[in-house]
Short mmCIF file of the C-alpha atoms (twelve columns), coordinates in Angstrom:
data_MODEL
# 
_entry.id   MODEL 
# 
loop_
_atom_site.group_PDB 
_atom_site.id 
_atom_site.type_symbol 
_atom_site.label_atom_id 
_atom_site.label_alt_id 
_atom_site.label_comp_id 
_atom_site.label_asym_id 
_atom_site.label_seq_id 
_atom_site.Cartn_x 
_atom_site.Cartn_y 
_atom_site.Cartn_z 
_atom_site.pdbx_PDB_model_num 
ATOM 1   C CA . UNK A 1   102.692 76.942  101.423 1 
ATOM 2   C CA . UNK A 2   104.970 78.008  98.878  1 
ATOM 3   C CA . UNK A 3   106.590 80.930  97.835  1 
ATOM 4   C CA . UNK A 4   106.393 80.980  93.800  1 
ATOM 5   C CA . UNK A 5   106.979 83.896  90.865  1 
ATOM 6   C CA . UNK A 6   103.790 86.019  90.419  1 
ATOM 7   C CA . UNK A 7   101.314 84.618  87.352  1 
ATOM 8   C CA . UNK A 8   99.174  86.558  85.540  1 
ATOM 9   C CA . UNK A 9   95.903  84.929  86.824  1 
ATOM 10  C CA . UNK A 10  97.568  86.808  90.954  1 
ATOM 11  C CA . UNK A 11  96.857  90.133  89.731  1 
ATOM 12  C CA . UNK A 12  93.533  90.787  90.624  1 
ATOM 13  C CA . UNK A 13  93.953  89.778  93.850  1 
ATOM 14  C CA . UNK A 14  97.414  91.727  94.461  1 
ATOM 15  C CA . UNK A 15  95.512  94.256  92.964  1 
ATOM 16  C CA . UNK A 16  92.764  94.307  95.360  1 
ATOM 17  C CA . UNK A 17  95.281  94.249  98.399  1 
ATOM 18  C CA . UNK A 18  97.733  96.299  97.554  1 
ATOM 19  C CA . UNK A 19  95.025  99.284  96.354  1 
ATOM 20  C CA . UNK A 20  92.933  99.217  99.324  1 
ATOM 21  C CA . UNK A 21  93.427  102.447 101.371 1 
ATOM 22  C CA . UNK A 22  91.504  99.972  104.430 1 
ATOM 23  C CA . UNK A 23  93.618  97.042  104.197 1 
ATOM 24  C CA . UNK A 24  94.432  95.887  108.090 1 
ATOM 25  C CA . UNK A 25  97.807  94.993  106.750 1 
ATOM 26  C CA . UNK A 26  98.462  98.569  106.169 1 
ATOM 27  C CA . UNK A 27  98.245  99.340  110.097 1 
ATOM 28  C CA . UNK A 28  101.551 96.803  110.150 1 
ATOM 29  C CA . UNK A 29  103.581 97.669  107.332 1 
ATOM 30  C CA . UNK A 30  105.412 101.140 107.551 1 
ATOM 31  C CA . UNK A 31  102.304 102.627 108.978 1 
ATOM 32  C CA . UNK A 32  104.066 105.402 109.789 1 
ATOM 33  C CA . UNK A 33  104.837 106.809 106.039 1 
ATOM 34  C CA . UNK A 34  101.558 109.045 104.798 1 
ATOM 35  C CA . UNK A 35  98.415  107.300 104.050 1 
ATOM 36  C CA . UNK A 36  98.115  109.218 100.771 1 
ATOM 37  C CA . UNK A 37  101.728 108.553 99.572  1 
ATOM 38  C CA . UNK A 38  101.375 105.055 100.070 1 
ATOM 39  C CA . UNK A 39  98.305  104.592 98.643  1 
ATOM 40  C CA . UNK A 40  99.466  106.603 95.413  1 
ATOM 41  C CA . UNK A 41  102.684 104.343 95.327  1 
ATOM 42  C CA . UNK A 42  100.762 101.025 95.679  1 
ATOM 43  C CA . UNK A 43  98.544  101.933 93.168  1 
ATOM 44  C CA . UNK A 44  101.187 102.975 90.626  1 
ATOM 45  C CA . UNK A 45  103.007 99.685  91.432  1 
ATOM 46  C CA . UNK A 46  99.594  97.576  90.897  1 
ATOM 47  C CA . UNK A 47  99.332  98.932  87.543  1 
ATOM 48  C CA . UNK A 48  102.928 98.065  86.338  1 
ATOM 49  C CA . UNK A 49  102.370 94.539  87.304  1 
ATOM 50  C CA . UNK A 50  99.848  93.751  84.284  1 
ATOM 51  C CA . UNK A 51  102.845 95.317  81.720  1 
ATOM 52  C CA . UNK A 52  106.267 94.084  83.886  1 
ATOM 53  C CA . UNK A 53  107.460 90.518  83.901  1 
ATOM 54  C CA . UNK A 54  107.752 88.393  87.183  1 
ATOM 55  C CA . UNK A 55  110.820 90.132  89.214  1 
ATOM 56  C CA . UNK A 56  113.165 87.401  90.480  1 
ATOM 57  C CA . UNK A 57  113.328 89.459  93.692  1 
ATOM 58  C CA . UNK A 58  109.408 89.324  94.354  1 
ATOM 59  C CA . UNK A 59  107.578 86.393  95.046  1 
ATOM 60  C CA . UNK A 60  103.933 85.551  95.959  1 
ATOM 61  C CA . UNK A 61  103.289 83.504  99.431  1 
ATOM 62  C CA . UNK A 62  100.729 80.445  97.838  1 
ATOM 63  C CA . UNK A 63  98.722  78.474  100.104 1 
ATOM 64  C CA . UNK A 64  96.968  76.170  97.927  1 
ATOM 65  C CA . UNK A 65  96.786  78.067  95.564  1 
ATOM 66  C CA . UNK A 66  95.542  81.131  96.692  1 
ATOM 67  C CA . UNK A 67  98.151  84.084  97.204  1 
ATOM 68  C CA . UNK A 68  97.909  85.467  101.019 1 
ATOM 69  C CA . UNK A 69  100.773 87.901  100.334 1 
ATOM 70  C CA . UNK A 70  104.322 88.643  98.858  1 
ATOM 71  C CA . UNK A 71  107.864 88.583  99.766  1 
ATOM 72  C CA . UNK A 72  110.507 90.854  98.692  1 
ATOM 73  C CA . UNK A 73  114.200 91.947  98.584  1 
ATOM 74  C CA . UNK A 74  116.535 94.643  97.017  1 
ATOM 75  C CA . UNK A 75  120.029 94.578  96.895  1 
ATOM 76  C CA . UNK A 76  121.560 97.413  99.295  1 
ATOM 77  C CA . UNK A 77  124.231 99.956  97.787  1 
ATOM 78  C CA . UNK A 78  126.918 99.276  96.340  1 
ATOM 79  C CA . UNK A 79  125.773 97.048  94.066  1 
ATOM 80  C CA . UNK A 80  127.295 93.478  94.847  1 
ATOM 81  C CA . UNK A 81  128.433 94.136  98.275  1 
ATOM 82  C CA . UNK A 82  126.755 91.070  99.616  1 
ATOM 83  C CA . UNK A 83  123.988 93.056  101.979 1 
ATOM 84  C CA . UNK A 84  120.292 91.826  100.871 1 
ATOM 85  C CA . UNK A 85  117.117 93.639  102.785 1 
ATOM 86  C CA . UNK A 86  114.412 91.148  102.673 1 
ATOM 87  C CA . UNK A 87  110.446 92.470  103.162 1 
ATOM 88  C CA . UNK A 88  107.295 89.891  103.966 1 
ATOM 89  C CA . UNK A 89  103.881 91.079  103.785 1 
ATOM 90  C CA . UNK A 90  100.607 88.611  104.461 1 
ATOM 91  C CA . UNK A 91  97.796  90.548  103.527 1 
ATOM 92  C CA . UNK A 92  94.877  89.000  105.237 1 
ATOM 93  C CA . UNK A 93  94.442  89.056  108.555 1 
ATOM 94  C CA . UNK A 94  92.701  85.617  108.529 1 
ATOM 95  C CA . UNK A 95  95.987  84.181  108.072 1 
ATOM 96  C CA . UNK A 96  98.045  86.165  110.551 1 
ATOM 97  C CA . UNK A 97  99.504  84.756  113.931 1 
ATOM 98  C CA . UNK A 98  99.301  80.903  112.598 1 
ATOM 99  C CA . UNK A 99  102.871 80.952  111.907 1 
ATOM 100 C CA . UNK A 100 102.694 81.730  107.866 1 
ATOM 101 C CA . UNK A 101 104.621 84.736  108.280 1 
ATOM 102 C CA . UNK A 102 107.539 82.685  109.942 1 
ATOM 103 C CA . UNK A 103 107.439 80.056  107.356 1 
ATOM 104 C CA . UNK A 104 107.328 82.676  104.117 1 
ATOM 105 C CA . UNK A 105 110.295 84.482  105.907 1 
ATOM 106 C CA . UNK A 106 112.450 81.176  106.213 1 
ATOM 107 C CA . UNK A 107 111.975 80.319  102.658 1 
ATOM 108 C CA . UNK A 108 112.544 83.843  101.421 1 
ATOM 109 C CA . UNK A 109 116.264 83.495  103.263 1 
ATOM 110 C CA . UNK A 110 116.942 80.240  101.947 1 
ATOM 111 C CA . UNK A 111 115.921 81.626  98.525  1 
ATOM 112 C CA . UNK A 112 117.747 84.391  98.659  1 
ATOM 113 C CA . UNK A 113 121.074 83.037  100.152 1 
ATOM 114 C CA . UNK A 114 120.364 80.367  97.144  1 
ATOM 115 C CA . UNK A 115 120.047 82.698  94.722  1 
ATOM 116 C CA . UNK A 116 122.221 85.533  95.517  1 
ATOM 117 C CA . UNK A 117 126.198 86.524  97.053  1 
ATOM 118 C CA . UNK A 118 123.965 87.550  100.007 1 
ATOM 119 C CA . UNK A 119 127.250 87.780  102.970 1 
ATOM 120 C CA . UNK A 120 123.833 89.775  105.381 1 
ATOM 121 C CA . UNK A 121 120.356 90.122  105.137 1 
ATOM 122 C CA . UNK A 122 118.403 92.574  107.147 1 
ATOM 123 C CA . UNK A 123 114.898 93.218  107.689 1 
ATOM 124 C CA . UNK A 124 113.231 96.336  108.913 1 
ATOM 125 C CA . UNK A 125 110.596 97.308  111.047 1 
ATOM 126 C CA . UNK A 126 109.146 99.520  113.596 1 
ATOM 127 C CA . UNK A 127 109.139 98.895  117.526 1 
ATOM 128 C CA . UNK A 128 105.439 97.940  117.343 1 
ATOM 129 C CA . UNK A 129 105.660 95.420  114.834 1 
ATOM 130 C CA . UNK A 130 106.119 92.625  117.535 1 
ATOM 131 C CA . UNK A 131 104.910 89.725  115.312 1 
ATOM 132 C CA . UNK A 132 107.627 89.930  112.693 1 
ATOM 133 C CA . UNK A 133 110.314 90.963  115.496 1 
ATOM 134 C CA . UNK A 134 109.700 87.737  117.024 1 
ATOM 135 C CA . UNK A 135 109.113 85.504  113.886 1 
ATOM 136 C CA . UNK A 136 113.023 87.421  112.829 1 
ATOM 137 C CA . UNK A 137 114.494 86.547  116.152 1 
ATOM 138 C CA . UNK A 138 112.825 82.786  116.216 1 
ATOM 139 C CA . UNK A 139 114.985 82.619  112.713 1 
ATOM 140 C CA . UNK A 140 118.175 83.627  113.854 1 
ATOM 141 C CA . UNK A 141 118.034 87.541  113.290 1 
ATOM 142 C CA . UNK A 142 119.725 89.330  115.560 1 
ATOM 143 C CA . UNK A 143 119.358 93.012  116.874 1 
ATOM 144 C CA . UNK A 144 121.446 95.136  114.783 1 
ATOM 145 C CA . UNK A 145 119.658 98.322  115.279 1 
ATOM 146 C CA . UNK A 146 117.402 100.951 117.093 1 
ATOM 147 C CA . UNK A 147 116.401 104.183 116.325 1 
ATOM 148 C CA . UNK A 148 114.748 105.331 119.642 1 
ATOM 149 C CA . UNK A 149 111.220 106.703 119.135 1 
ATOM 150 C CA . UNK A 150 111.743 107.572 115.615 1 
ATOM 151 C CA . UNK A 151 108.479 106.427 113.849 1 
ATOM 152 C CA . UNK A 152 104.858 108.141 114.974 1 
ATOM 153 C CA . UNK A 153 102.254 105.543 114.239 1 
ATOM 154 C CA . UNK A 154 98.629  107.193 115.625 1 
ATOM 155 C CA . UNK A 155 100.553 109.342 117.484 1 
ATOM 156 C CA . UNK A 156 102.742 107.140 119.321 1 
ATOM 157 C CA . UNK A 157 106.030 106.997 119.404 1 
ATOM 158 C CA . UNK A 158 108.046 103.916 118.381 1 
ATOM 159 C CA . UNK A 159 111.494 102.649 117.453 1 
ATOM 160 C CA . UNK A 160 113.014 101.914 114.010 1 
ATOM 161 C CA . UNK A 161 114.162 98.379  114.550 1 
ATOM 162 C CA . UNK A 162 116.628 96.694  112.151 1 
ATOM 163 C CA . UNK A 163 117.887 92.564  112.591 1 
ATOM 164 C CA . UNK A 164 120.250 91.225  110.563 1 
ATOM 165 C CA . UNK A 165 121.512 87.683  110.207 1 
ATOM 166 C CA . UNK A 166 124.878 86.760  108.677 1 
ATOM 167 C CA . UNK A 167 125.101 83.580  106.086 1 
ATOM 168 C CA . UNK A 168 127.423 81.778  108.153 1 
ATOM 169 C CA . UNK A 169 124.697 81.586  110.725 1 
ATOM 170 C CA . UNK A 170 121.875 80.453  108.895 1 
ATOM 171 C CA . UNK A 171 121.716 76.838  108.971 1 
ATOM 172 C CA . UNK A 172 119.392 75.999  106.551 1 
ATOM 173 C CA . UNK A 173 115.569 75.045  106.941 1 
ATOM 174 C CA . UNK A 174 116.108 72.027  109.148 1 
ATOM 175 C CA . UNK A 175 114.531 72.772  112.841 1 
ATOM 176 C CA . UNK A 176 113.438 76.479  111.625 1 
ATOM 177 C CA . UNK A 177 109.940 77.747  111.095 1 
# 
């Protein structure tokens, strides 16, 4: 598995993923935001891949060669203030609970403390996200958040959950994922 820019011969696949209204991944990611929103913004984004270069802060997740989902991270405000939020996505569920999802995220924060001034990175989620909660925590994350029953997913409540981890506390990839 590797975690490489995004070449011209991914975008039908992202394409197919990231458009499809049915997509299981879609009951994991911010499932709580409207169906219809989401679907219009993935769409829009699918299109500007074919015209937009490879953004340094995307990456696809390769497993021999065939992408099984994306990483990403934007820079929180203000603008060189050392605070990274980091996003993993594996889109097919044939691949989910085998431990990709820990791996991906390791290399994304060696990556990005590699390639950036990153002082935190954070990752966000909901309450009933469990998989990535754990596969943050197994990394190092820590609790830094909780907004008590603030997301409805199919009309359940849930928490907002944000971990962070700090650079000084990241030791590198040896003994992680």
């Amino acid at each position: 598995m590797s975690l490489r820019g995004r070449r011209p011969r991914d975008l039908p696949v992202l394409t197919r993923w990231l458009t499809d209204p049915d997509a299981a991944w879609r009951e994991w990611d911010a499932p709580y935001l409207p169906a219809w929103d989401t679907t219009a913004n993935l769409q829009r984004y699918a299109q500007s891949l074919a015209s937009a270069p490879p953004n340094p802060n995307e990456r696809v997740i390769d497993v021999g060669g065939v992408v099984v989902g994306m990483v990403n991270r934007a820079e929180e405000d203000p603008a060189d203030g050392g605070w990274w939020d980091l996003g993993i996505l594996i889109y097919d569920p044939a691949h989910w609970g085998r431990g990709l999802g820990s791996r991906a995220l390791a290399l994304w924060v060696q990556a990005t403390l590699d390639e950036t001034d990153a002082h935190v990175l954070t990752f966000s989620t909901w309450g009933g996200n469990d998989r990535m909660i754990r596969a943050a925590l197994r990394l190092g994350f820590r609790e830094a958040g909780r907004v008590r029953e603030a997301r409805v997913v199919r009309g359940e409540r849930f928490d907002a959950v944000r971990l962070d981890l700090l650079r000084r506390e990241w030791p590198g990839l040896d003994g992680r994922a």
